[in-house]
Short mmCIF file of C-alpha atoms in Angstrom, two decimals:
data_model
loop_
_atom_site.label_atom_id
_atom_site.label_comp_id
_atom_site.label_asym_id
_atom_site.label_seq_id
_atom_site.Cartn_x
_atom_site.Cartn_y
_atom_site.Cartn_z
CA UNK A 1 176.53 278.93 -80.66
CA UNK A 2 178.42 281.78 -80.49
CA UNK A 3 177.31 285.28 -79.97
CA UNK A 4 177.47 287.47 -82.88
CA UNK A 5 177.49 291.60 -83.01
CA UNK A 6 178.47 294.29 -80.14
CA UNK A 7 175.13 294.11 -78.26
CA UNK A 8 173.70 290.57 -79.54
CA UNK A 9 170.95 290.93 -77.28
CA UNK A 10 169.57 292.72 -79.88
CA UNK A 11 169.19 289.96 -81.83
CA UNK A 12 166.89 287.91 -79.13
CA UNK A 13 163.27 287.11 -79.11
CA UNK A 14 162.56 288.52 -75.30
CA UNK A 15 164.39 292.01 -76.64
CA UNK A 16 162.20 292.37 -80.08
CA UNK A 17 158.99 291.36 -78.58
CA UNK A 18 159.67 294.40 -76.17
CA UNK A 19 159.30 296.47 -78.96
CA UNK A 20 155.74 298.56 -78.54
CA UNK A 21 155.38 300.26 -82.13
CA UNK A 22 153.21 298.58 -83.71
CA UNK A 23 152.65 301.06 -87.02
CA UNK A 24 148.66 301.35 -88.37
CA UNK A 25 147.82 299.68 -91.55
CA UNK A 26 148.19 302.62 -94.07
CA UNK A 27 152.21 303.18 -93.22
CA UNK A 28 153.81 301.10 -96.10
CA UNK A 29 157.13 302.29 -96.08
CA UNK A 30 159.73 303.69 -93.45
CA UNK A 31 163.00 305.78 -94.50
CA UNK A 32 165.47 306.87 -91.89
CA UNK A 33 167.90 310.06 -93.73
CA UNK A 34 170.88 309.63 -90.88
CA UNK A 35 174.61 310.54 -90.55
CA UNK A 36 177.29 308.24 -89.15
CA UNK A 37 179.56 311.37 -87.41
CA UNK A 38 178.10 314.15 -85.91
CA UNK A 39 176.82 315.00 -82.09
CA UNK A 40 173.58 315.93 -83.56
CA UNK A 41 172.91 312.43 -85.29
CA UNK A 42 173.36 310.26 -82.44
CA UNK A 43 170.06 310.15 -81.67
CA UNK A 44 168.93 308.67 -84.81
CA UNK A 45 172.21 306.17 -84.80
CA UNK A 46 170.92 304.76 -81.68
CA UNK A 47 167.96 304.41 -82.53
CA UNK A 48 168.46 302.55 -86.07
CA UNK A 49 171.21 300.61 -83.98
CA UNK A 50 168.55 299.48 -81.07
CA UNK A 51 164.91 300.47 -82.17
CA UNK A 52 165.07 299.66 -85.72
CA UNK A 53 164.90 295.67 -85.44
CA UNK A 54 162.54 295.69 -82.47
CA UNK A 55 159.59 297.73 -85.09
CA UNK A 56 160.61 295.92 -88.16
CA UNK A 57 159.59 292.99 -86.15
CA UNK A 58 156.13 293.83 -84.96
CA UNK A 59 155.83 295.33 -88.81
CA UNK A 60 156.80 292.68 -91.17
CA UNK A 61 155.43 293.80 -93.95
CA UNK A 62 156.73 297.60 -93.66
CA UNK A 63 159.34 298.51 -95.88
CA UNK A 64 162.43 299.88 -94.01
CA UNK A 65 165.51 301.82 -95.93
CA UNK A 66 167.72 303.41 -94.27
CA UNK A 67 170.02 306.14 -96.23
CA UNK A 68 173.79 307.15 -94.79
CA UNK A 69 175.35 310.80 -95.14
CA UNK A 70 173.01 311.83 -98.26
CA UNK A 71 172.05 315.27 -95.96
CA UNK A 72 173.19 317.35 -93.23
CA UNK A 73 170.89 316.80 -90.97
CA UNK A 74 168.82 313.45 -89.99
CA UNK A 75 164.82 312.76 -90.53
CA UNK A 76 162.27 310.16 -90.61
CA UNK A 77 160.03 309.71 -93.56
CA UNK A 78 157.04 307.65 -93.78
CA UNK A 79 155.18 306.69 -97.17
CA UNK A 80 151.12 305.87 -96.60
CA UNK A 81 149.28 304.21 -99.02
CA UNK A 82 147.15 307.09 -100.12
CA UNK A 83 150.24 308.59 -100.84
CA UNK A 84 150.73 310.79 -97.88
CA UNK A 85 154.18 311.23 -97.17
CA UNK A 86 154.84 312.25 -92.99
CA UNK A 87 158.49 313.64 -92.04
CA UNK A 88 159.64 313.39 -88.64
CA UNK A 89 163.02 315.87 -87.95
CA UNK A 90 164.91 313.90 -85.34
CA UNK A 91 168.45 316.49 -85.11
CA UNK A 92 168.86 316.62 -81.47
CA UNK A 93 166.60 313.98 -80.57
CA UNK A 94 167.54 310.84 -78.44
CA UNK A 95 166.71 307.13 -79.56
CA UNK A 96 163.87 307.24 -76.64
CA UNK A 97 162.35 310.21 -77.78
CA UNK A 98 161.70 309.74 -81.26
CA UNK A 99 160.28 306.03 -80.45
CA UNK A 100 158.03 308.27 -78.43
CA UNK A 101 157.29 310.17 -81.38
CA UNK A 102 156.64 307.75 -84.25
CA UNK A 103 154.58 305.96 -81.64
CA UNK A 104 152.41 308.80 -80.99
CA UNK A 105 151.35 309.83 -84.87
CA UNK A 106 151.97 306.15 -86.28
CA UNK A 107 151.49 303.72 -84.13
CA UNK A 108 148.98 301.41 -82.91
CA UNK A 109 147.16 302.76 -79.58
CA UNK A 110 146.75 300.46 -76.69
CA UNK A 111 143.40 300.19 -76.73
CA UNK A 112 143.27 298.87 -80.80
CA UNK A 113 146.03 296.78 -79.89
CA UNK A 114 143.71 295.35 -76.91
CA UNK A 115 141.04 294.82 -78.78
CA UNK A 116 142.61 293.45 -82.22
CA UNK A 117 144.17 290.94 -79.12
CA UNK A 118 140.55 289.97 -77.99
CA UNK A 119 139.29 289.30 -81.21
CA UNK A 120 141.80 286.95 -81.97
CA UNK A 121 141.35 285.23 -78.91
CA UNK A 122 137.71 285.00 -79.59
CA UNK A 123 138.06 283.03 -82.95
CA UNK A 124 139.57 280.00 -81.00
CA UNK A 125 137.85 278.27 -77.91
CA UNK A 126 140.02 277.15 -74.95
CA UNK A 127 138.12 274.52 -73.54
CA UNK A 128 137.75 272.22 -76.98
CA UNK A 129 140.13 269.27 -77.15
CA UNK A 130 141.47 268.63 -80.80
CA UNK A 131 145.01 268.96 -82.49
CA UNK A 132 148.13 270.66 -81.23
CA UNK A 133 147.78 272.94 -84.11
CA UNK A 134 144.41 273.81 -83.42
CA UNK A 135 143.39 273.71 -80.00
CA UNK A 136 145.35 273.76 -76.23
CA UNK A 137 145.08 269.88 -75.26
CA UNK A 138 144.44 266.94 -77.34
CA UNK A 139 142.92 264.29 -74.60
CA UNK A 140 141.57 264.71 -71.03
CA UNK A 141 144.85 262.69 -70.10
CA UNK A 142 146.81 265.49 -70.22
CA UNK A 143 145.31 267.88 -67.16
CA UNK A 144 146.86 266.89 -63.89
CA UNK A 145 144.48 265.84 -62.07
CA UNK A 146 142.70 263.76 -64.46
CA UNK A 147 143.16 260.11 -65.07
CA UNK A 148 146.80 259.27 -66.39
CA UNK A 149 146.93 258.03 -70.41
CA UNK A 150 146.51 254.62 -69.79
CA UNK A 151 149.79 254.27 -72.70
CA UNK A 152 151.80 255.04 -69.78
CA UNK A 153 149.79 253.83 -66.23
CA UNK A 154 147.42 250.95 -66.85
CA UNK A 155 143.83 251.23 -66.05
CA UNK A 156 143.22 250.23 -62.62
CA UNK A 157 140.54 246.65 -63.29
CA UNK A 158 137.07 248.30 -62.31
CA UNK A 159 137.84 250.86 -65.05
CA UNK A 160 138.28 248.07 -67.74
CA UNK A 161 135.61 247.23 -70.02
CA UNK A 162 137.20 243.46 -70.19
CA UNK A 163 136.48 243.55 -66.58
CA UNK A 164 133.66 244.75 -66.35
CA UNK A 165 132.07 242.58 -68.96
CA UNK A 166 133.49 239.48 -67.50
CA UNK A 167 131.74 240.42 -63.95
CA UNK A 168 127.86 240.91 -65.94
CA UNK A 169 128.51 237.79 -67.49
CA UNK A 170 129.49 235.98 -64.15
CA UNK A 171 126.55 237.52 -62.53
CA UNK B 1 130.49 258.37 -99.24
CA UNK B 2 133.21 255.98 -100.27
CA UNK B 3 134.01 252.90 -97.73
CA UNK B 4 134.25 254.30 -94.33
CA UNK B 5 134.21 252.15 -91.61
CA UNK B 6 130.77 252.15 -90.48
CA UNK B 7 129.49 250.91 -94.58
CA UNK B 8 131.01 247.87 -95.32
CA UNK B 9 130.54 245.99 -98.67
CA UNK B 10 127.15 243.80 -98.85
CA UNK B 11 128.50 241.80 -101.26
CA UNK B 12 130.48 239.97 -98.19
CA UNK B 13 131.96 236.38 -100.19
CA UNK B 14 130.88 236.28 -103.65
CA UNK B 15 132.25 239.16 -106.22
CA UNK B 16 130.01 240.36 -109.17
CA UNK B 17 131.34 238.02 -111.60
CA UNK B 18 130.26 235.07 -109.11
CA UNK B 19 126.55 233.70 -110.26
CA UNK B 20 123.82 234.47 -107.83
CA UNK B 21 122.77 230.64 -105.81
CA UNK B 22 119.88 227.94 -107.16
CA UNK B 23 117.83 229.68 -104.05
CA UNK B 24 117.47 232.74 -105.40
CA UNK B 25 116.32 231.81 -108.87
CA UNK B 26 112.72 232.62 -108.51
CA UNK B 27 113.14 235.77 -106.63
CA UNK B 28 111.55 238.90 -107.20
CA UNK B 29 113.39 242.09 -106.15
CA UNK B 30 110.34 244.73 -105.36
CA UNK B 31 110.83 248.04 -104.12
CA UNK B 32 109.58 248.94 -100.59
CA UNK B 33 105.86 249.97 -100.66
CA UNK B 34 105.08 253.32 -100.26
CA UNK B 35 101.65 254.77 -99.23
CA UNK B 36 101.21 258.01 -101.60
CA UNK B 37 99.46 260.02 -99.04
CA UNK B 38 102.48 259.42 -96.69
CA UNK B 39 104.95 260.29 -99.50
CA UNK B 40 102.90 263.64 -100.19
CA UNK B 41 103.39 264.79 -96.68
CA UNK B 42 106.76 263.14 -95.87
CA UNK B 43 108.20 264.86 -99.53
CA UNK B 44 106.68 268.12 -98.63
CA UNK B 45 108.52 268.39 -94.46
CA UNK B 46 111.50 267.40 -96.16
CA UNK B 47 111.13 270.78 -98.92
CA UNK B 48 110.66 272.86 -96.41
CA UNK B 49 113.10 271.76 -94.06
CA UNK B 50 115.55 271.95 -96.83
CA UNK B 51 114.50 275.44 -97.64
CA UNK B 52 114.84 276.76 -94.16
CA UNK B 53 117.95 274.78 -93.59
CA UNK B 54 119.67 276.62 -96.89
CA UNK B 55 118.46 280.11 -95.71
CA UNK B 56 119.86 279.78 -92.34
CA UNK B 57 123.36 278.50 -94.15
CA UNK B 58 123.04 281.17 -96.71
CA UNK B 59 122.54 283.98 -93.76
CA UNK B 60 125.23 282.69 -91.72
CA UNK B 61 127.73 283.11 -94.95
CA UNK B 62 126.76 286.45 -95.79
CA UNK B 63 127.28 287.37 -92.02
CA UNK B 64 130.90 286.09 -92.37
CA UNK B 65 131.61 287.28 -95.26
CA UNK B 66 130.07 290.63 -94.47
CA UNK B 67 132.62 290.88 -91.09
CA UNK B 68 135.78 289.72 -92.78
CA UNK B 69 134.90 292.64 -95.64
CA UNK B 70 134.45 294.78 -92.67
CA UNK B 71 137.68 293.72 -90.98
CA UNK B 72 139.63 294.41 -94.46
CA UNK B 73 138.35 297.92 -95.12
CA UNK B 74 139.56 299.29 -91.05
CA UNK B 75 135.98 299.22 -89.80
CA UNK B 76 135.16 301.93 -87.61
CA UNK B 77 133.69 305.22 -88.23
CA UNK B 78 135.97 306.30 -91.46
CA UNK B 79 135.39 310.05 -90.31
CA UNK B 80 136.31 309.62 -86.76
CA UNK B 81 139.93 308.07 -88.38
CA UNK B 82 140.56 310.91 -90.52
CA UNK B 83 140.28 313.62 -88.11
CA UNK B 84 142.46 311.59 -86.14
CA UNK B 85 144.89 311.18 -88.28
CA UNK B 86 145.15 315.03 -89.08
CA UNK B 87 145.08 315.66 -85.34
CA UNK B 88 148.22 313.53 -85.29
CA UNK B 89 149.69 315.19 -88.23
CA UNK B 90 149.00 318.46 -87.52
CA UNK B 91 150.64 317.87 -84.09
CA UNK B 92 153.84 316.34 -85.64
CA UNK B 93 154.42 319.59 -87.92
CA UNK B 94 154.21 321.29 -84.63
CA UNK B 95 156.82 319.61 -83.41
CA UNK B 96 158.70 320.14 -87.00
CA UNK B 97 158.12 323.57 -86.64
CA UNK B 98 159.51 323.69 -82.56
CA UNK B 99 162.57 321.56 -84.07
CA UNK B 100 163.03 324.09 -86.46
CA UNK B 101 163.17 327.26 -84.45
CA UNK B 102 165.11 325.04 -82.43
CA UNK B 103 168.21 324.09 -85.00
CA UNK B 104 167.96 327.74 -86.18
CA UNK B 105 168.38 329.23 -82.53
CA UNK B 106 171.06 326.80 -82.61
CA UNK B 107 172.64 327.90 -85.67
CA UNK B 108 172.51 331.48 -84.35
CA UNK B 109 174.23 331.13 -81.50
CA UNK B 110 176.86 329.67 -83.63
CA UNK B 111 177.19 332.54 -86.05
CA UNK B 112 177.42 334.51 -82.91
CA UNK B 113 179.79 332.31 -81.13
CA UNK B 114 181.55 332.53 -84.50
CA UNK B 115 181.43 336.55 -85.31
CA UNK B 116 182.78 337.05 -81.65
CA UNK B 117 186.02 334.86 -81.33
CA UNK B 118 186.60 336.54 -85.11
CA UNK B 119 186.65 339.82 -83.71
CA UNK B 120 188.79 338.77 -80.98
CA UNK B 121 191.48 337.70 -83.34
CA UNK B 122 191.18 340.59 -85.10
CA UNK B 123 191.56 342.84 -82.11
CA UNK B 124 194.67 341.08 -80.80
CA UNK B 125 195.92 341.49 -84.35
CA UNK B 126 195.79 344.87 -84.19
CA UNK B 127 196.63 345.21 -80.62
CA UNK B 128 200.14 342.88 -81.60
CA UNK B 129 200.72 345.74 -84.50
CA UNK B 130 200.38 348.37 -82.42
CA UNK B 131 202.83 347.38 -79.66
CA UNK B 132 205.26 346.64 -82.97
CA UNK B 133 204.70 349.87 -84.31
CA UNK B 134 205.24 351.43 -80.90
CA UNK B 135 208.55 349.74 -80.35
CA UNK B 136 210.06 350.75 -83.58
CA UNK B 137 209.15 354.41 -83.32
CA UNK B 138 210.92 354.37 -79.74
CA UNK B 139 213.72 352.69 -81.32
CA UNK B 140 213.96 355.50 -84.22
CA UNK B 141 213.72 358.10 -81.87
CA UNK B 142 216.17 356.73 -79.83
CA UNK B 143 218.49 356.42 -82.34
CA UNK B 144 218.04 359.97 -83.80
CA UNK B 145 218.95 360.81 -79.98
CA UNK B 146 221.92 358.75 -80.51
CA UNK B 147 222.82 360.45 -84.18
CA UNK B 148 223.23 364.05 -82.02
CA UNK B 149 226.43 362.31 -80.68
CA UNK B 150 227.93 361.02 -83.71
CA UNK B 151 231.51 361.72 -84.88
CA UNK B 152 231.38 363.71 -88.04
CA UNK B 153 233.86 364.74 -89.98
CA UNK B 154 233.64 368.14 -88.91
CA UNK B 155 234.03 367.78 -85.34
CA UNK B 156 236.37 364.61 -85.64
CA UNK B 157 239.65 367.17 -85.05
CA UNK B 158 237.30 368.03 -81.65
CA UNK B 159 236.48 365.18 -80.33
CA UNK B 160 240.21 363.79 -80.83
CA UNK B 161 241.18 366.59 -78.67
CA UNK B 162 238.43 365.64 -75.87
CA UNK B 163 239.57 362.35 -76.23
CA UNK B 164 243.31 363.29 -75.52
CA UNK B 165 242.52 365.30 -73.31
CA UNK B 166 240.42 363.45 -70.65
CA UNK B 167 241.83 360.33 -70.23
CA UNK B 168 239.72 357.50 -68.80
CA UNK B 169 240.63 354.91 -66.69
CA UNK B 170 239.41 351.45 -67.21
CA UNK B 171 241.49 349.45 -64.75
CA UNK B 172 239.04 348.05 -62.35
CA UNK B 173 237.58 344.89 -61.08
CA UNK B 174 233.85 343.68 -60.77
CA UNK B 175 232.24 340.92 -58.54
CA UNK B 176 229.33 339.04 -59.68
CA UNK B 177 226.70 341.50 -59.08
CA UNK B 178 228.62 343.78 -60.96
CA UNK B 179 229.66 346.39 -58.52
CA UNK B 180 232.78 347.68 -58.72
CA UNK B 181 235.75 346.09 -55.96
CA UNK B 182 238.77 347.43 -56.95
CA UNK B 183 240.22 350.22 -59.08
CA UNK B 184 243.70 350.60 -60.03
CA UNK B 185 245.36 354.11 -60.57
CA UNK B 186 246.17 354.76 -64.24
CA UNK B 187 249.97 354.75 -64.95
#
């Protein structure tokens, strides 16, 4: 397959899981105001060229439009859904520091994002055995260590119940 | 429930349409006996187990039902959000405000970067008209020097007779640094 883009790292799954905005429930919408010429845009061009996939996807459901050359200089805007509206001025800003920035008012702290991790660790028990879908391992067969699926190595005789019955009936 | 595995059909050979065998002409199907007493108590357990049984399932469901609500709304003290929030907000028009002073500072320099290299234009402007100007009043006065030297025709019989009378001689040679080498007598 070949690679498609200038920097198609950008499309991989290791590079957008790096992403660490994760934006809080109430942000709805997302519109970047940027220019494409201009020293004082190239800030915001990097980041809609590098940071832009990376949030839209930890945010799937966030509404992102971006809008070229409309005004002079470039802005973030979000839309809440109590109908705040927050605007970020990013002129003279680089791509690093208004990540920073969103992440700060916007985003997701580290300790929510902890916790909202713990509780969805806590619906779903490790140690049960069950379907791939819903649990880790479907048969004790499967932990090294443990007795091989006999489907693949036979039972050693002891261990068979055709064995074993065939040794209480001779005795 | 249905035929699973462990309930299989009693009928086992015969289907219903089959008639039932001679040896089971005189028999009399009679329910199990059941000693009232027994049935009282045994009737009464199972009410109250059932009762007990249905709270405990109806508590459990209002307990999940309550959480997932819970979940939905952001849980949390509301209050403690809010402020948060307008902590976060208020800092970010800070920050719009430090931009702002920022781009204008900006912006000022410019007008003063601009203002200045006008003002050197102009200056060399003028400087460039002056040194003109100066120039062609030397060459005017110059040539109103010259213009006391003119022939006019009132002293054109005088000069003539300068002329005549001093002859010059023009006969000599130069080198290339344009002193004179040789000069020949006038014949």
């Amino acid at each position: 397959m070949p690679m498609k883009g200038r920097f198609p790292v950008r499309r991989t799954l290791r590079y957008l899981s790096q992403g660490d905005v994760v934006f809080k429930s109430a942000v709805k919408v997302m519109t970047v105001n940027y220019n494409t010429a201009g020293e004082l845009s190239e800030g915001a061009r990097k980041f809609v060229f590098f940071n832009i996939p990376q949030i839209q996807y930890k945010n799937p459901w966030v509404q992102i439009m971006l809008f070229r050359n409309m005004t002079p200089s470039p802005f973030l805007r979000f839309y809440l859904d109590n109908g705040e509206q927050v605007l970020v001025d990013v002129e003279d800003k680089t791509n690093k520091e208004i990540t920073e920035h969103i992440k700060k008012i916007l985003g997701k702290s580290k300790e929510m994002l902890e916790k909202e991790e713990r509780e969805r660790k806590k619906l779903s028990h490790p140690a049960t055995f069950g379907p791939k879908k819903y649990h880790l391992r479907e048969c004790m067969c499967e932990i090294e260590g443990q007795v091989p699926c006999p489907a693949f190595v036979p039972l050693p005789k002891e261990m068979r119940g055709k064995y074993k019955a065939a040794m209480k009936n001779e005795a | 429930p249905g035929w699973s595995p462990r309930v299989v059909p009693a009928r086992g050979r015969k289907s219903r349409h089959d008639p039932p065998a001679k040896s089971k002409a005189g028999r009399l199907k009679l329910p199990p006996p059941v000693d009232p007493e027994e049935l009282l108590v045994v009737l009464d357990r199972y009410r109250q187990h059932r009762l007990v049984l249905g709270a405990l399932r109806a508590e459990f469901r209002a307990e999940v039902l309550q959480k997932k609500r819970e979940e939905h709304l952001g849980g949390e003290d509301s209050a403690e959000l809010l402020e948060e929030h307008r902590r976060l907000m208020a800092w970010n028009d800070e920050e719009n405000a430090r931009q702002r002073e920022r781009r204008e500072e900006r912006l000022r320099k410019e007008a003063e970067e601009e203002k200045r290299r006008k003002l050197e234009v102009a200056e060399k402007q003028a400087r460039k008209m002056e040194a003109f100007m100066k120039e062609k009043e030397k060459e005017v006065l110059q040539l109103q020097e010259e213009a006391k030297s003119f022939i006019t025709p009132e002293n054109l019989d005088a000069r003539i007779e300068e002329c005549l009378d001093n002859p010059r001689n023009y006969n000599f040679a130069i080198d290339k640094d344009g002193r004179v080498v040789k000069r020949t007598v006038l014949s």
